PDB file of C-alpha atoms in Angstrom:
ATOM      1  CA  UNK A   1       0.509 -54.539 -42.464  1.00 66.00           C
ATOM      2  CA  UNK A   2       0.111 -51.122 -44.146  1.00 79.00           C
ATOM      3  CA  UNK A   3      -3.151 -51.918 -45.476  1.00 81.00           C
ATOM      4  CA  UNK A   4      -1.624 -51.536 -48.826  1.00 88.00           C
ATOM      5  CA  UNK A   5      -3.759 -53.356 -52.137  1.00 87.00           C
ATOM      6  CA  UNK A   6      -0.312 -54.222 -53.016  1.00 93.00           C
ATOM      7  CA  UNK A   7       3.336 -54.428 -52.879  1.00 95.00           C
ATOM      8  CA  UNK A   8       3.659 -51.964 -54.872  1.00 96.00           C
ATOM      9  CA  UNK A   9       3.607 -48.393 -53.089  1.00 95.00           C
ATOM     10  CA  UNK A  10       6.962 -50.583 -50.358  1.00 97.00           C
ATOM     11  CA  UNK A  11      10.400 -48.911 -50.371  1.00 98.00           C
ATOM     12  CA  UNK A  12      13.167 -49.392 -49.620  1.00 99.00           C
ATOM     13  CA  UNK A  13      14.309 -47.538 -47.110  1.00 98.00           C
ATOM     14  CA  UNK A  14      11.083 -49.301 -45.538  1.00 98.00           C
ATOM     15  CA  UNK A  15      11.661 -53.198 -46.329  1.00 98.00           C
ATOM     16  CA  UNK A  16      15.376 -52.444 -44.920  1.00 99.00           C
ATOM     17  CA  UNK A  17      13.538 -50.872 -41.582  1.00 98.00           C
ATOM     18  CA  UNK A  18      11.680 -54.238 -41.620  1.00 97.00           C
ATOM     19  CA  UNK A  19      14.534 -56.300 -42.399  1.00 99.00           C
ATOM     20  CA  UNK A  20      15.940 -54.755 -39.302  1.00 98.00           C
ATOM     21  CA  UNK A  21      13.820 -55.914 -36.889  1.00 98.00           C
ATOM     22  CA  UNK A  22      13.523 -59.485 -37.584  1.00 98.00           C
ATOM     23  CA  UNK A  23      16.956 -59.987 -37.861  1.00 99.00           C
ATOM     24  CA  UNK A  24      16.980 -58.898 -34.388  1.00 98.00           C
ATOM     25  CA  UNK A  25      14.450 -60.830 -33.178  1.00 97.00           C
ATOM     26  CA  UNK A  26      15.940 -64.772 -34.988  1.00 97.00           C
ATOM     27  CA  UNK A  27      18.084 -66.585 -33.426  1.00 96.00           C
ATOM     28  CA  UNK A  28      18.876 -69.084 -36.011  1.00 95.00           C
ATOM     29  CA  UNK A  29      17.026 -68.389 -39.091  1.00 97.00           C
ATOM     30  CA  UNK A  30      18.268 -67.372 -42.490  1.00 98.00           C
ATOM     31  CA  UNK A  31      16.813 -64.475 -42.906  1.00 99.00           C
ATOM     32  CA  UNK A  32      16.038 -63.373 -47.282  1.00 99.00           C
ATOM     33  CA  UNK A  33      15.276 -59.664 -47.733  1.00 99.00           C
ATOM     34  CA  UNK A  34      12.356 -58.967 -50.671  1.00 99.00           C
ATOM     35  CA  UNK A  35      13.681 -56.242 -52.574  1.00 99.00           C
ATOM     36  CA  UNK A  36      10.809 -54.221 -54.255  1.00 99.00           C
ATOM     37  CA  UNK A  37       9.342 -52.718 -56.814  1.00 98.00           C
ATOM     38  CA  UNK A  38      11.801 -50.105 -58.104  1.00 98.00           C
ATOM     39  CA  UNK A  39      14.399 -51.173 -55.792  1.00 99.00           C
ATOM     40  CA  UNK A  40      16.560 -53.818 -58.738  1.00 99.00           C
ATOM     41  CA  UNK A  41      14.741 -52.949 -61.851  1.00 98.00           C
ATOM     42  CA  UNK A  42      16.494 -49.635 -63.267  1.00 98.00           C
ATOM     43  CA  UNK A  43      19.429 -50.455 -63.721  1.00 98.00           C
ATOM     44  CA  UNK A  44      22.482 -53.045 -62.564  1.00 98.00           C
ATOM     45  CA  UNK A  45      24.522 -50.688 -60.634  1.00 99.00           C
ATOM     46  CA  UNK A  46      21.565 -49.693 -58.346  1.00 99.00           C
ATOM     47  CA  UNK A  47      20.284 -53.603 -58.184  1.00 99.00           C
ATOM     48  CA  UNK A  48      23.023 -54.148 -56.799  1.00 99.00           C
ATOM     49  CA  UNK A  49      24.222 -51.308 -54.001  1.00 99.00           C
ATOM     50  CA  UNK A  50      20.383 -51.872 -53.255  1.00 99.00           C
ATOM     51  CA  UNK A  51      20.697 -55.624 -52.396  1.00 99.00           C
ATOM     52  CA  UNK A  52      23.949 -55.255 -50.159  1.00 99.00           C
ATOM     53  CA  UNK A  53      22.638 -52.523 -48.674  1.00 99.00           C
ATOM     54  CA  UNK A  54      20.017 -55.329 -47.213  1.00 99.00           C
ATOM     55  CA  UNK A  55      23.288 -56.583 -46.091  1.00 99.00           C
ATOM     56  CA  UNK A  56      25.294 -54.215 -44.834  1.00 99.00           C
ATOM     57  CA  UNK A  57      22.581 -51.783 -43.392  1.00 99.00           C
ATOM     58  CA  UNK A  58      19.980 -54.608 -42.591  1.00 99.00           C
ATOM     59  CA  UNK A  59      21.781 -57.723 -41.430  1.00 99.00           C
ATOM     60  CA  UNK A  60      20.739 -59.731 -43.360  1.00 99.00           C
ATOM     61  CA  UNK A  61      21.680 -63.429 -45.580  1.00 99.00           C
ATOM     62  CA  UNK A  62      20.467 -62.894 -48.829  1.00 99.00           C
ATOM     63  CA  UNK A  63      17.736 -60.933 -51.631  1.00 99.00           C
ATOM     64  CA  UNK A  64      15.073 -62.199 -53.163  1.00 99.00           C
ATOM     65  CA  UNK A  65      14.188 -61.237 -56.426  1.00 99.00           C
ATOM     66  CA  UNK A  66      11.129 -61.415 -59.008  1.00 99.00           C
ATOM     67  CA  UNK A  67      11.049 -62.772 -62.217  1.00 98.00           C
ATOM     68  CA  UNK A  68      13.230 -65.330 -64.106  1.00 98.00           C
ATOM     69  CA  UNK A  69      13.961 -64.786 -67.513  1.00 98.00           C
ATOM     70  CA  UNK A  70      13.991 -61.328 -68.056  1.00 98.00           C
ATOM     71  CA  UNK A  71      16.664 -61.173 -64.076  1.00 98.00           C
ATOM     72  CA  UNK A  72      18.952 -63.516 -64.841  1.00 98.00           C
ATOM     73  CA  UNK A  73      21.686 -60.573 -66.138  1.00 98.00           C
ATOM     74  CA  UNK A  74      20.916 -58.751 -62.293  1.00 99.00           C
ATOM     75  CA  UNK A  75      20.687 -62.009 -60.664  1.00 99.00           C
ATOM     76  CA  UNK A  76      24.249 -63.100 -61.565  1.00 99.00           C
ATOM     77  CA  UNK A  77      25.014 -59.465 -60.777  1.00 99.00           C
ATOM     78  CA  UNK A  78      23.785 -59.505 -57.250  1.00 99.00           C
ATOM     79  CA  UNK A  79      25.457 -63.831 -57.060  1.00 99.00           C
ATOM     80  CA  UNK A  80      28.879 -62.139 -58.598  1.00 99.00           C
ATOM     81  CA  UNK A  81      28.945 -59.600 -55.061  1.00 98.00           C
ATOM     82  CA  UNK A  82      29.006 -62.631 -53.285  1.00 99.00           C
ATOM     83  CA  UNK A  83      25.854 -62.655 -52.150  1.00 99.00           C
ATOM     84  CA  UNK A  84      22.732 -65.380 -51.994  1.00 99.00           C
ATOM     85  CA  UNK A  85      19.976 -64.753 -54.330  1.00 99.00           C
ATOM     86  CA  UNK A  86      16.733 -66.527 -53.975  1.00 99.00           C
ATOM     87  CA  UNK A  87      14.080 -66.626 -56.904  1.00 99.00           C
ATOM     88  CA  UNK A  88      10.717 -66.019 -56.891  1.00 99.00           C
ATOM     89  CA  UNK A  89       8.477 -66.766 -60.473  1.00 99.00           C
ATOM     90  CA  UNK A  90       4.585 -67.046 -60.943  1.00 99.00           C
ATOM     91  CA  UNK A  91       2.462 -64.790 -59.628  1.00 98.00           C
ATOM     92  CA  UNK A  92       4.604 -62.463 -58.896  1.00 98.00           C
ATOM     93  CA  UNK A  93       3.387 -60.317 -56.669  1.00 97.00           C
ATOM     94  CA  UNK A  94       5.066 -56.301 -58.333  1.00 98.00           C
ATOM     95  CA  UNK A  95       3.901 -57.410 -61.875  1.00 97.00           C
ATOM     96  CA  UNK A  96      -0.487 -57.714 -60.628  1.00 96.00           C
ATOM     97  CA  UNK A  97      -1.240 -55.259 -63.174  1.00 96.00           C
ATOM     98  CA  UNK A  98       0.125 -57.148 -65.946  1.00 95.00           C
ATOM     99  CA  UNK A  99      -1.474 -59.688 -64.963  1.00 96.00           C
ATOM    100  CA  UNK A 100      -4.301 -58.163 -64.390  1.00 96.00           C
ATOM    101  CA  UNK A 101      -4.876 -58.920 -60.707  1.00 94.00           C
ATOM    102  CA  UNK A 102      -3.931 -61.926 -58.085  1.00 94.00           C
ATOM    103  CA  UNK A 103      -4.264 -64.418 -60.724  1.00 96.00           C
ATOM    104  CA  UNK A 104      -2.911 -67.942 -61.329  1.00 98.00           C
ATOM    105  CA  UNK A 105      -0.241 -67.737 -63.689  1.00 98.00           C
ATOM    106  CA  UNK A 106       0.610 -71.639 -65.671  1.00 98.00           C
ATOM    107  CA  UNK A 107      -2.784 -72.578 -66.860  1.00 97.00           C
ATOM    108  CA  UNK A 108      -1.657 -72.402 -70.420  1.00 98.00           C
ATOM    109  CA  UNK A 109       0.205 -74.216 -72.075  1.00 98.00           C
ATOM    110  CA  UNK A 110       2.120 -71.124 -73.564  1.00 98.00           C
ATOM    111  CA  UNK A 111       2.507 -70.218 -70.018  1.00 98.00           C
ATOM    112  CA  UNK A 112       3.494 -73.077 -68.292  1.00 98.00           C
ATOM    113  CA  UNK A 113       6.530 -73.243 -70.588  1.00 99.00           C
ATOM    114  CA  UNK A 114       7.826 -70.067 -70.162  1.00 99.00           C
ATOM    115  CA  UNK A 115       7.228 -70.011 -66.220  1.00 99.00           C
ATOM    116  CA  UNK A 116       9.198 -73.009 -66.146  1.00 99.00           C
ATOM    117  CA  UNK A 117      12.356 -71.162 -68.758  1.00 99.00           C
ATOM    118  CA  UNK A 118      12.138 -68.334 -65.812  1.00 99.00           C
ATOM    119  CA  UNK A 119      12.787 -71.073 -62.971  1.00 99.00           C
ATOM    120  CA  UNK A 120      15.984 -72.949 -65.409  1.00 99.00           C
ATOM    121  CA  UNK A 121      17.025 -69.335 -65.687  1.00 99.00           C
ATOM    122  CA  UNK A 122      16.791 -67.918 -62.179  1.00 98.00           C
ATOM    123  CA  UNK A 123      19.107 -71.288 -61.104  1.00 99.00           C
ATOM    124  CA  UNK A 124      21.948 -70.640 -64.174  1.00 98.00           C
ATOM    125  CA  UNK A 125      21.527 -67.582 -62.828  1.00 99.00           C
ATOM    126  CA  UNK A 126      22.525 -69.107 -58.987  1.00 99.00           C
ATOM    127  CA  UNK A 127      19.826 -68.517 -57.526  1.00 99.00           C
ATOM    128  CA  UNK A 128      20.206 -70.882 -54.266  1.00 99.00           C
ATOM    129  CA  UNK A 129      16.703 -71.553 -54.336  1.00 99.00           C
ATOM    130  CA  UNK A 130      12.183 -70.841 -56.051  1.00 99.00           C
ATOM    131  CA  UNK A 131      10.184 -69.045 -54.238  1.00 99.00           C
ATOM    132  CA  UNK A 132       7.350 -70.757 -56.951  1.00 99.00           C
ATOM    133  CA  UNK A 133       4.241 -69.162 -56.088  1.00 99.00           C
ATOM    134  CA  UNK A 134      -0.219 -69.303 -57.809  1.00 98.00           C
ATOM    135  CA  UNK A 135       0.423 -71.850 -59.758  1.00 99.00           C
ATOM    136  CA  UNK A 136      -0.573 -75.045 -60.089  1.00 99.00           C
ATOM    137  CA  UNK A 137       0.194 -78.156 -58.109  1.00 98.00           C
ATOM    138  CA  UNK A 138       1.448 -79.987 -61.638  1.00 99.00           C
ATOM    139  CA  UNK A 139       3.636 -77.364 -62.733  1.00 99.00           C
ATOM    140  CA  UNK A 140       5.179 -76.985 -59.269  1.00 99.00           C
ATOM    141  CA  UNK A 141       6.117 -80.993 -58.886  1.00 99.00           C
ATOM    142  CA  UNK A 142       8.047 -80.714 -63.144  1.00 99.00           C
ATOM    143  CA  UNK A 143       9.878 -76.924 -61.832  1.00 99.00           C
ATOM    144  CA  UNK A 144      10.945 -78.932 -58.521  1.00 99.00           C
ATOM    145  CA  UNK A 145      11.906 -82.245 -60.354  1.00 99.00           C
ATOM    146  CA  UNK A 146      13.764 -80.344 -63.492  1.00 99.00           C
ATOM    147  CA  UNK A 147      15.883 -78.389 -60.839  1.00 99.00           C
ATOM    148  CA  UNK A 148      19.158 -79.019 -58.576  1.00 99.00           C
ATOM    149  CA  UNK A 149      17.371 -76.219 -56.370  1.00 99.00           C
ATOM    150  CA  UNK A 150      14.586 -76.115 -53.473  1.00 99.00           C
ATOM    151  CA  UNK A 151      11.463 -74.649 -54.552  1.00 99.00           C
ATOM    152  CA  UNK A 152       9.162 -73.201 -51.848  1.00 99.00           C
ATOM    153  CA  UNK A 153       5.997 -73.764 -52.462  1.00 99.00           C
ATOM    154  CA  UNK A 154       3.285 -70.456 -51.727  1.00 99.00           C
ATOM    155  CA  UNK A 155      -0.239 -71.194 -53.379  1.00 98.00           C
ATOM    156  CA  UNK A 156       2.063 -73.892 -55.992  1.00 99.00           C
ATOM    157  CA  UNK A 157       0.945 -77.134 -53.813  1.00 98.00           C
ATOM    158  CA  UNK A 158       2.325 -80.129 -51.983  1.00 99.00           C
ATOM    159  CA  UNK A 159       5.085 -81.067 -54.766  1.00 99.00           C
ATOM    160  CA  UNK A 160       7.508 -78.303 -53.176  1.00 99.00           C
ATOM    161  CA  UNK A 161      10.946 -78.619 -51.450  1.00 99.00           C
ATOM    162  CA  UNK A 162       9.000 -76.425 -48.862  1.00 99.00           C
ATOM    163  CA  UNK A 163       6.141 -74.298 -47.927  1.00 99.00           C
ATOM    164  CA  UNK A 164       5.107 -70.652 -47.183  1.00 98.00           C
ATOM    165  CA  UNK A 165       2.191 -68.738 -45.947  1.00 97.00           C
ATOM    166  CA  UNK A 166       2.184 -65.234 -44.773  1.00 94.00           C
ATOM    167  CA  UNK A 167       2.297 -65.220 -41.102  1.00 94.00           C
ATOM    168  CA  UNK A 168       0.307 -62.617 -41.383  1.00 93.00           C
ATOM    169  CA  UNK A 169      -3.108 -64.726 -43.301  1.00 93.00           C
ATOM    170  CA  UNK A 170      -1.652 -67.868 -41.474  1.00 95.00           C
ATOM    171  CA  UNK A 171      -2.450 -66.694 -38.110  1.00 96.00           C
ATOM    172  CA  UNK A 172      -5.697 -64.119 -38.899  1.00 95.00           C
ATOM    173  CA  UNK A 173      -4.864 -61.415 -38.348  1.00 93.00           C
ATOM    174  CA  UNK A 174      -7.140 -59.880 -40.709  1.00 87.00           C
ATOM    175  CA  UNK A 175     -10.750 -60.547 -41.429  1.00 80.00           C
ATOM    176  CA  UNK A 176     -10.353 -59.422 -45.102  1.00 77.00           C
ATOM    177  CA  UNK A 177     -10.366 -61.934 -48.261  1.00 77.00           C
ATOM    178  CA  UNK A 178      -7.953 -64.785 -47.919  1.00 82.00           C
ATOM    179  CA  UNK A 179      -6.784 -66.787 -50.781  1.00 88.00           C
ATOM    180  CA  UNK A 180      -8.178 -70.419 -51.573  1.00 92.00           C
ATOM    181  CA  UNK A 181      -3.936 -71.358 -50.578  1.00 95.00           C
ATOM    182  CA  UNK A 182      -3.903 -70.445 -47.078  1.00 95.00           C
ATOM    183  CA  UNK A 183      -4.769 -71.783 -44.337  1.00 96.00           C
ATOM    184  CA  UNK A 184      -5.469 -70.503 -41.152  1.00 94.00           C
ATOM    185  CA  UNK A 185      -4.563 -71.892 -37.838  1.00 96.00           C
ATOM    186  CA  UNK A 186      -5.721 -69.705 -35.598  1.00 96.00           C
ATOM    187  CA  UNK A 187      -8.203 -66.386 -35.693  1.00 96.00           C
ATOM    188  CA  UNK A 188      -5.905 -63.908 -33.515  1.00 97.00           C
ATOM    189  CA  UNK A 189      -7.397 -60.791 -34.519  1.00 96.00           C
ATOM    190  CA  UNK A 190     -10.977 -62.469 -32.805  1.00 96.00           C
ATOM    191  CA  UNK A 191      -8.856 -63.082 -29.292  1.00 98.00           C
ATOM    192  CA  UNK A 192      -6.715 -59.583 -29.643  1.00 97.00           C
ATOM    193  CA  UNK A 193     -10.673 -57.778 -30.449  1.00 97.00           C
ATOM    194  CA  UNK A 194     -11.524 -59.735 -27.654  1.00 98.00           C
ATOM    195  CA  UNK A 195      -8.959 -59.153 -25.270  1.00 99.00           C
ATOM    196  CA  UNK A 196      -9.275 -54.494 -26.282  1.00 99.00           C
ATOM    197  CA  UNK A 197     -12.881 -54.577 -25.644  1.00 99.00           C
ATOM    198  CA  UNK A 198     -13.284 -56.886 -22.050  1.00 98.00           C
ATOM    199  CA  UNK A 199     -10.649 -54.140 -21.490  1.00 99.00           C
ATOM    200  CA  UNK A 200     -12.808 -51.144 -22.047  1.00 99.00           C
ATOM    201  CA  UNK A 201     -16.162 -52.614 -20.178  1.00 99.00           C
ATOM    202  CA  UNK A 202     -13.245 -52.930 -17.419  1.00 98.00           C
ATOM    203  CA  UNK A 203     -12.358 -48.931 -17.704  1.00 99.00           C
ATOM    204  CA  UNK A 204     -15.687 -48.531 -18.212  1.00 99.00           C
ATOM    205  CA  UNK A 205     -16.667 -49.967 -14.909  1.00 98.00           C
ATOM    206  CA  UNK A 206     -13.938 -48.743 -12.687  1.00 98.00           C
ATOM    207  CA  UNK A 207     -13.175 -52.381 -12.398  1.00 98.00           C
ATOM    208  CA  UNK A 208      -9.137 -51.340 -14.016  1.00 98.00           C
ATOM    209  CA  UNK A 209      -7.036 -51.330 -12.245  1.00 98.00           C
ATOM    210  CA  UNK A 210      -7.758 -52.828  -9.410  1.00 97.00           C
ATOM    211  CA  UNK A 211      -5.272 -52.956  -6.228  1.00 96.00           C
ATOM    212  CA  UNK A 212      -2.837 -56.162  -8.071  1.00 97.00           C
ATOM    213  CA  UNK A 213      -2.227 -53.787 -10.599  1.00 97.00           C
ATOM    214  CA  UNK A 214      -2.034 -50.263  -8.558  1.00 98.00           C
ATOM    215  CA  UNK A 215       1.141 -48.537  -6.675  1.00 98.00           C
ATOM    216  CA  UNK A 216       1.442 -47.689  -3.075  1.00 94.00           C
TER     217      UNK A 216
END
């Protein structure tokens, strides 16, 4: 949305603002707020306070936290406050520099075992669901089989309990690089560009505004 190359620059205040707008527009969907970088890693107290702000100020019903085993205590602490937590393991965007870029995780045996343990830890900590991102589909299938909570896949194959795509990718709002796992269901960027071009042309030609779109 902002033209950033990663999610790292996104602030807590920005996410609270975005979450508020989503809450105002939804009719029946569960709103899960994505906790941004530095909003939950510094301390348990900060993590709990910031998670609470998403419910109190933004109107979310749950929060999402990236990380597995090393975030077990954080997830537990927030759940104990009565706040539902969704986990997120595999290719976690806030750790993009540690991964050396947006690369599929879990191809090697050790990585597979670590991601499985991350998912199990998130469930043990009390999460109600977990996002599996950028991992081989057979690993996602194994994790889904091993967990009792729902798995939501993004670039994780067909065997997850649910699926998610970034709406801007799905609707074709950008012409930048599209990951392999993204399917474009529309070309709204093209539609929008054509509409603006038509508007500019009609203004230059004196066709807009016409009688129909003028007051008398």
